[in-house]
């Protein structure tokens, strides 16, 4: 079996594990940190194909990432409100969670998946505490997310987007070195 295919299969399992263990820090395999957007492209290789749409928003690197994702996966470029997958370059979501499609009661799985492409290193610790509860989290009082540096405003935006569960969005947070954290729409987020 081709090494690239095997790596994609292993990374897909890691993405599944991230969604089944919300807030836990995992690591994608086969990531060359020096390659631009290697971790984001690894996520894209697992999730995107010619049948889905994507949009990349954010800083000046957004166009380059979108071109790389479309070229590697044949996914269709779309506006944020219609995209199946939104890749956000940088920690600030620029309203992506509010603009993303949330599915319909008949088909909640049509909600978008957000992929936050964070920078290396963690921002200074925030004074606000974030707690996660729900499926995949065994502690009765919930857990704190293991990935540092995600702005509390993004947790609040995800809270709002997922207020009408089962409608909502799923989210991944990924760093260039391959660190990954998943938050499915079923996760209850408390910021305080």
CSV table of C-alpha atoms in Angstrom, one decimal:
chain,number,residue,atom,x,y,z
A,1,UNK,CA,0.0,0.0,0.0
A,2,UNK,CA,1.2,3.5,-0.9
A,3,UNK,CA,2.7,5.4,2.1
A,4,UNK,CA,0.6,8.5,1.4
A,5,UNK,CA,-2.6,6.4,1.3
A,6,UNK,CA,-1.7,4.7,4.6
A,7,UNK,CA,-0.9,8.1,6.2
A,8,UNK,CA,-4.3,9.5,5.1
A,9,UNK,CA,-6.0,6.5,6.6
A,10,UNK,CA,-4.2,6.9,9.9
A,11,UNK,CA,-5.0,10.7,9.9
A,12,UNK,CA,-8.6,10.0,9.2
A,13,UNK,CA,-8.8,7.7,12.2
A,14,UNK,CA,-7.2,10.6,14.3
A,15,UNK,CA,-9.9,13.0,13.0
A,16,UNK,CA,-12.5,10.5,14.1
A,17,UNK,CA,-10.8,10.1,17.5
A,18,UNK,CA,-10.7,13.9,17.9
A,19,UNK,CA,-14.5,14.0,17.4
A,20,UNK,CA,-15.1,11.2,19.8
A,21,UNK,CA,-12.9,12.7,22.4
A,22,UNK,CA,-13.8,16.4,22.3
A,23,UNK,CA,-11.3,18.9,23.7
A,24,UNK,CA,-8.4,16.3,23.8
A,25,UNK,CA,-5.1,17.1,22.0
A,26,UNK,CA,-4.1,14.6,19.4
A,27,UNK,CA,-1.4,14.7,16.7
A,28,UNK,CA,-1.7,14.1,12.9
A,29,UNK,CA,1.0,11.9,11.4
A,30,UNK,CA,3.4,12.5,8.5
A,31,UNK,CA,3.4,16.3,9.0
A,32,UNK,CA,6.4,18.3,7.7
A,33,UNK,CA,6.1,21.4,9.8
A,34,UNK,CA,8.3,23.3,7.4
A,35,UNK,CA,5.9,22.7,4.5
A,36,UNK,CA,3.3,25.6,4.3
A,37,UNK,CA,-0.1,24.5,5.6
A,38,UNK,CA,1.0,20.8,5.9
A,39,UNK,CA,-1.4,20.1,8.7
A,40,UNK,CA,-4.3,21.9,7.1
A,41,UNK,CA,-3.6,20.0,3.8
A,42,UNK,CA,-3.5,16.7,5.8
A,43,UNK,CA,-7.0,17.5,7.2
A,44,UNK,CA,-8.1,18.4,3.7
A,45,UNK,CA,-6.7,15.2,2.2
A,46,UNK,CA,-8.9,13.2,4.6
A,47,UNK,CA,-12.1,15.2,4.3
A,48,UNK,CA,-12.3,16.8,0.9
A,49,UNK,CA,-13.0,15.5,-2.6
A,50,UNK,CA,-14.8,16.6,-5.8
A,51,UNK,CA,-18.3,16.2,-4.2
A,52,UNK,CA,-17.8,18.8,-1.4
A,53,UNK,CA,-17.3,22.5,-1.3
A,54,UNK,CA,-14.8,24.6,0.6
A,55,UNK,CA,-13.9,28.1,1.5
A,56,UNK,CA,-10.8,29.5,3.0
A,57,UNK,CA,-11.0,32.8,4.9
A,58,UNK,CA,-8.5,34.8,6.9
A,59,UNK,CA,-5.2,36.5,6.3
A,60,UNK,CA,-3.1,37.0,3.2
A,61,UNK,CA,-2.3,33.3,3.1
A,62,UNK,CA,-6.0,32.2,2.6
A,63,UNK,CA,-5.9,32.4,-1.2
A,64,UNK,CA,-2.7,30.2,-1.3
A,65,UNK,CA,-4.3,27.6,1.0
A,66,UNK,CA,-7.5,27.6,-1.0
A,67,UNK,CA,-5.6,27.0,-4.2
A,68,UNK,CA,-3.6,24.2,-2.6
A,69,UNK,CA,-6.7,22.5,-1.2
A,70,UNK,CA,-8.6,22.7,-4.5
A,71,UNK,CA,-5.6,21.5,-6.4
A,72,UNK,CA,-4.9,18.5,-4.0
A,73,UNK,CA,-8.5,17.4,-3.5
A,74,UNK,CA,-10.6,18.7,-6.4
A,75,UNK,CA,-13.0,20.2,-3.9
A,76,UNK,CA,-15.1,23.1,-5.2
A,77,UNK,CA,-14.5,26.6,-4.0
A,78,UNK,CA,-17.7,28.3,-2.6
A,79,UNK,CA,-18.8,31.3,-0.5
A,80,UNK,CA,-18.7,30.8,3.3
A,81,UNK,CA,-22.5,30.5,3.7
A,82,UNK,CA,-22.7,27.6,1.2
A,83,UNK,CA,-19.4,25.8,1.9
A,84,UNK,CA,-19.3,22.3,3.4
A,85,UNK,CA,-15.9,23.0,4.9
A,86,UNK,CA,-14.5,26.4,6.0
A,87,UNK,CA,-10.8,26.7,6.7
A,88,UNK,CA,-10.0,29.7,8.8
A,89,UNK,CA,-6.4,31.0,8.7
A,90,UNK,CA,-5.6,32.3,12.1
A,91,UNK,CA,-7.2,32.1,15.5
A,92,UNK,CA,-9.9,34.7,14.8
A,93,UNK,CA,-12.8,33.2,13.0
A,94,UNK,CA,-13.9,36.4,11.4
A,95,UNK,CA,-17.5,35.4,11.9
A,96,UNK,CA,-17.1,32.0,10.2
A,97,UNK,CA,-19.2,30.2,12.8
A,98,UNK,CA,-22.1,32.6,12.5
A,99,UNK,CA,-22.0,32.5,8.7
A,100,UNK,CA,-21.6,28.8,8.2
A,101,UNK,CA,-24.5,26.6,7.2
A,102,UNK,CA,-26.0,24.6,10.1
A,103,UNK,CA,-28.0,22.0,8.3
A,104,UNK,CA,-31.8,21.4,8.5
A,105,UNK,CA,-33.8,19.4,11.0
A,106,UNK,CA,-34.3,16.7,8.3
A,107,UNK,CA,-30.6,16.7,7.6
A,108,UNK,CA,-28.4,18.1,10.4
A,109,UNK,CA,-25.4,16.5,8.9
A,110,UNK,CA,-25.5,19.2,6.2
A,111,UNK,CA,-24.0,21.6,8.7
A,112,UNK,CA,-20.5,22.9,7.9
A,113,UNK,CA,-17.2,21.8,9.4
A,114,UNK,CA,-14.8,24.5,10.5
A,115,UNK,CA,-11.1,23.9,10.4
A,116,UNK,CA,-9.2,26.6,12.3
A,117,UNK,CA,-5.6,26.8,11.1
A,118,UNK,CA,-3.8,28.2,14.1
A,119,UNK,CA,-0.2,29.5,14.3
A,120,UNK,CA,2.5,27.7,16.2
A,121,UNK,CA,2.7,28.4,19.9
A,122,UNK,CA,0.0,29.3,22.4
A,123,UNK,CA,-1.2,32.7,23.2
A,124,UNK,CA,-1.0,33.9,26.7
A,125,UNK,CA,-3.5,32.1,29.0
A,126,UNK,CA,-6.9,33.6,29.1
A,127,UNK,CA,-8.6,34.6,32.3
A,128,UNK,CA,-11.9,33.2,31.1
A,129,UNK,CA,-12.4,29.5,31.9
A,130,UNK,CA,-13.8,27.2,29.2
A,131,UNK,CA,-15.5,23.9,30.1
A,132,UNK,CA,-16.6,21.2,27.7
A,133,UNK,CA,-19.4,18.7,28.4
A,134,UNK,CA,-21.3,16.2,26.4
A,135,UNK,CA,-20.8,12.9,24.6
A,136,UNK,CA,-17.2,11.6,24.8
A,137,UNK,CA,-16.4,13.5,28.0
A,138,UNK,CA,-16.6,11.3,31.0
A,139,UNK,CA,-16.1,13.8,33.8
A,140,UNK,CA,-19.4,15.0,35.3
A,141,UNK,CA,-18.1,18.6,35.6
A,142,UNK,CA,-16.6,18.6,32.1
A,143,UNK,CA,-13.1,19.2,31.0
A,144,UNK,CA,-11.0,22.2,29.9
A,145,UNK,CA,-9.9,22.1,26.2
A,146,UNK,CA,-6.3,20.9,25.9
A,147,UNK,CA,-5.3,23.1,23.0
A,148,UNK,CA,-4.0,26.4,24.4
A,149,UNK,CA,-4.4,29.7,22.6
A,150,UNK,CA,-7.9,29.5,21.1
A,151,UNK,CA,-9.5,32.8,21.8
A,152,UNK,CA,-12.6,32.7,24.1
A,153,UNK,CA,-14.5,34.6,21.4
A,154,UNK,CA,-14.2,31.5,19.1
A,155,UNK,CA,-15.7,29.2,21.8
A,156,UNK,CA,-18.5,31.7,22.3
A,157,UNK,CA,-19.1,31.8,18.5
A,158,UNK,CA,-19.3,28.0,18.4
A,159,UNK,CA,-21.6,28.0,21.4
A,160,UNK,CA,-24.0,30.3,19.5
A,161,UNK,CA,-23.7,28.3,16.3
A,162,UNK,CA,-24.6,25.1,18.1
A,163,UNK,CA,-27.4,26.4,20.3
A,164,UNK,CA,-30.1,24.6,18.3
A,165,UNK,CA,-28.6,21.1,18.4
A,166,UNK,CA,-28.7,18.9,16.4
A,167,UNK,CA,-28.3,21.8,14.0
A,168,UNK,CA,-24.8,23.4,14.1
A,169,UNK,CA,-21.2,23.1,13.0
A,170,UNK,CA,-18.4,20.8,13.9
A,171,UNK,CA,-14.9,22.2,14.4
A,172,UNK,CA,-11.3,21.2,14.3
A,173,UNK,CA,-8.4,23.3,15.6
A,174,UNK,CA,-5.0,22.4,14.0
A,175,UNK,CA,-1.5,23.8,14.4
A,176,UNK,CA,1.3,23.6,11.7
A,177,UNK,CA,3.1,20.8,13.6
A,178,UNK,CA,0.0,18.6,13.5
A,179,UNK,CA,-1.6,19.1,16.9
A,180,UNK,CA,-5.3,18.7,16.5
A,181,UNK,CA,-8.4,19.2,18.7
A,182,UNK,CA,-12.0,18.4,17.7
A,183,UNK,CA,-15.3,19.9,18.9
A,184,UNK,CA,-18.4,18.2,17.5
A,185,UNK,CA,-21.7,20.2,17.5
A,186,UNK,CA,-22.9,17.9,20.4
A,187,UNK,CA,-20.3,19.4,22.8
A,188,UNK,CA,-21.7,21.9,25.2
A,189,UNK,CA,-19.3,24.8,25.7
A,190,UNK,CA,-19.3,27.0,28.8
A,191,UNK,CA,-17.3,30.2,28.8
A,192,UNK,CA,-17.1,32.1,32.1
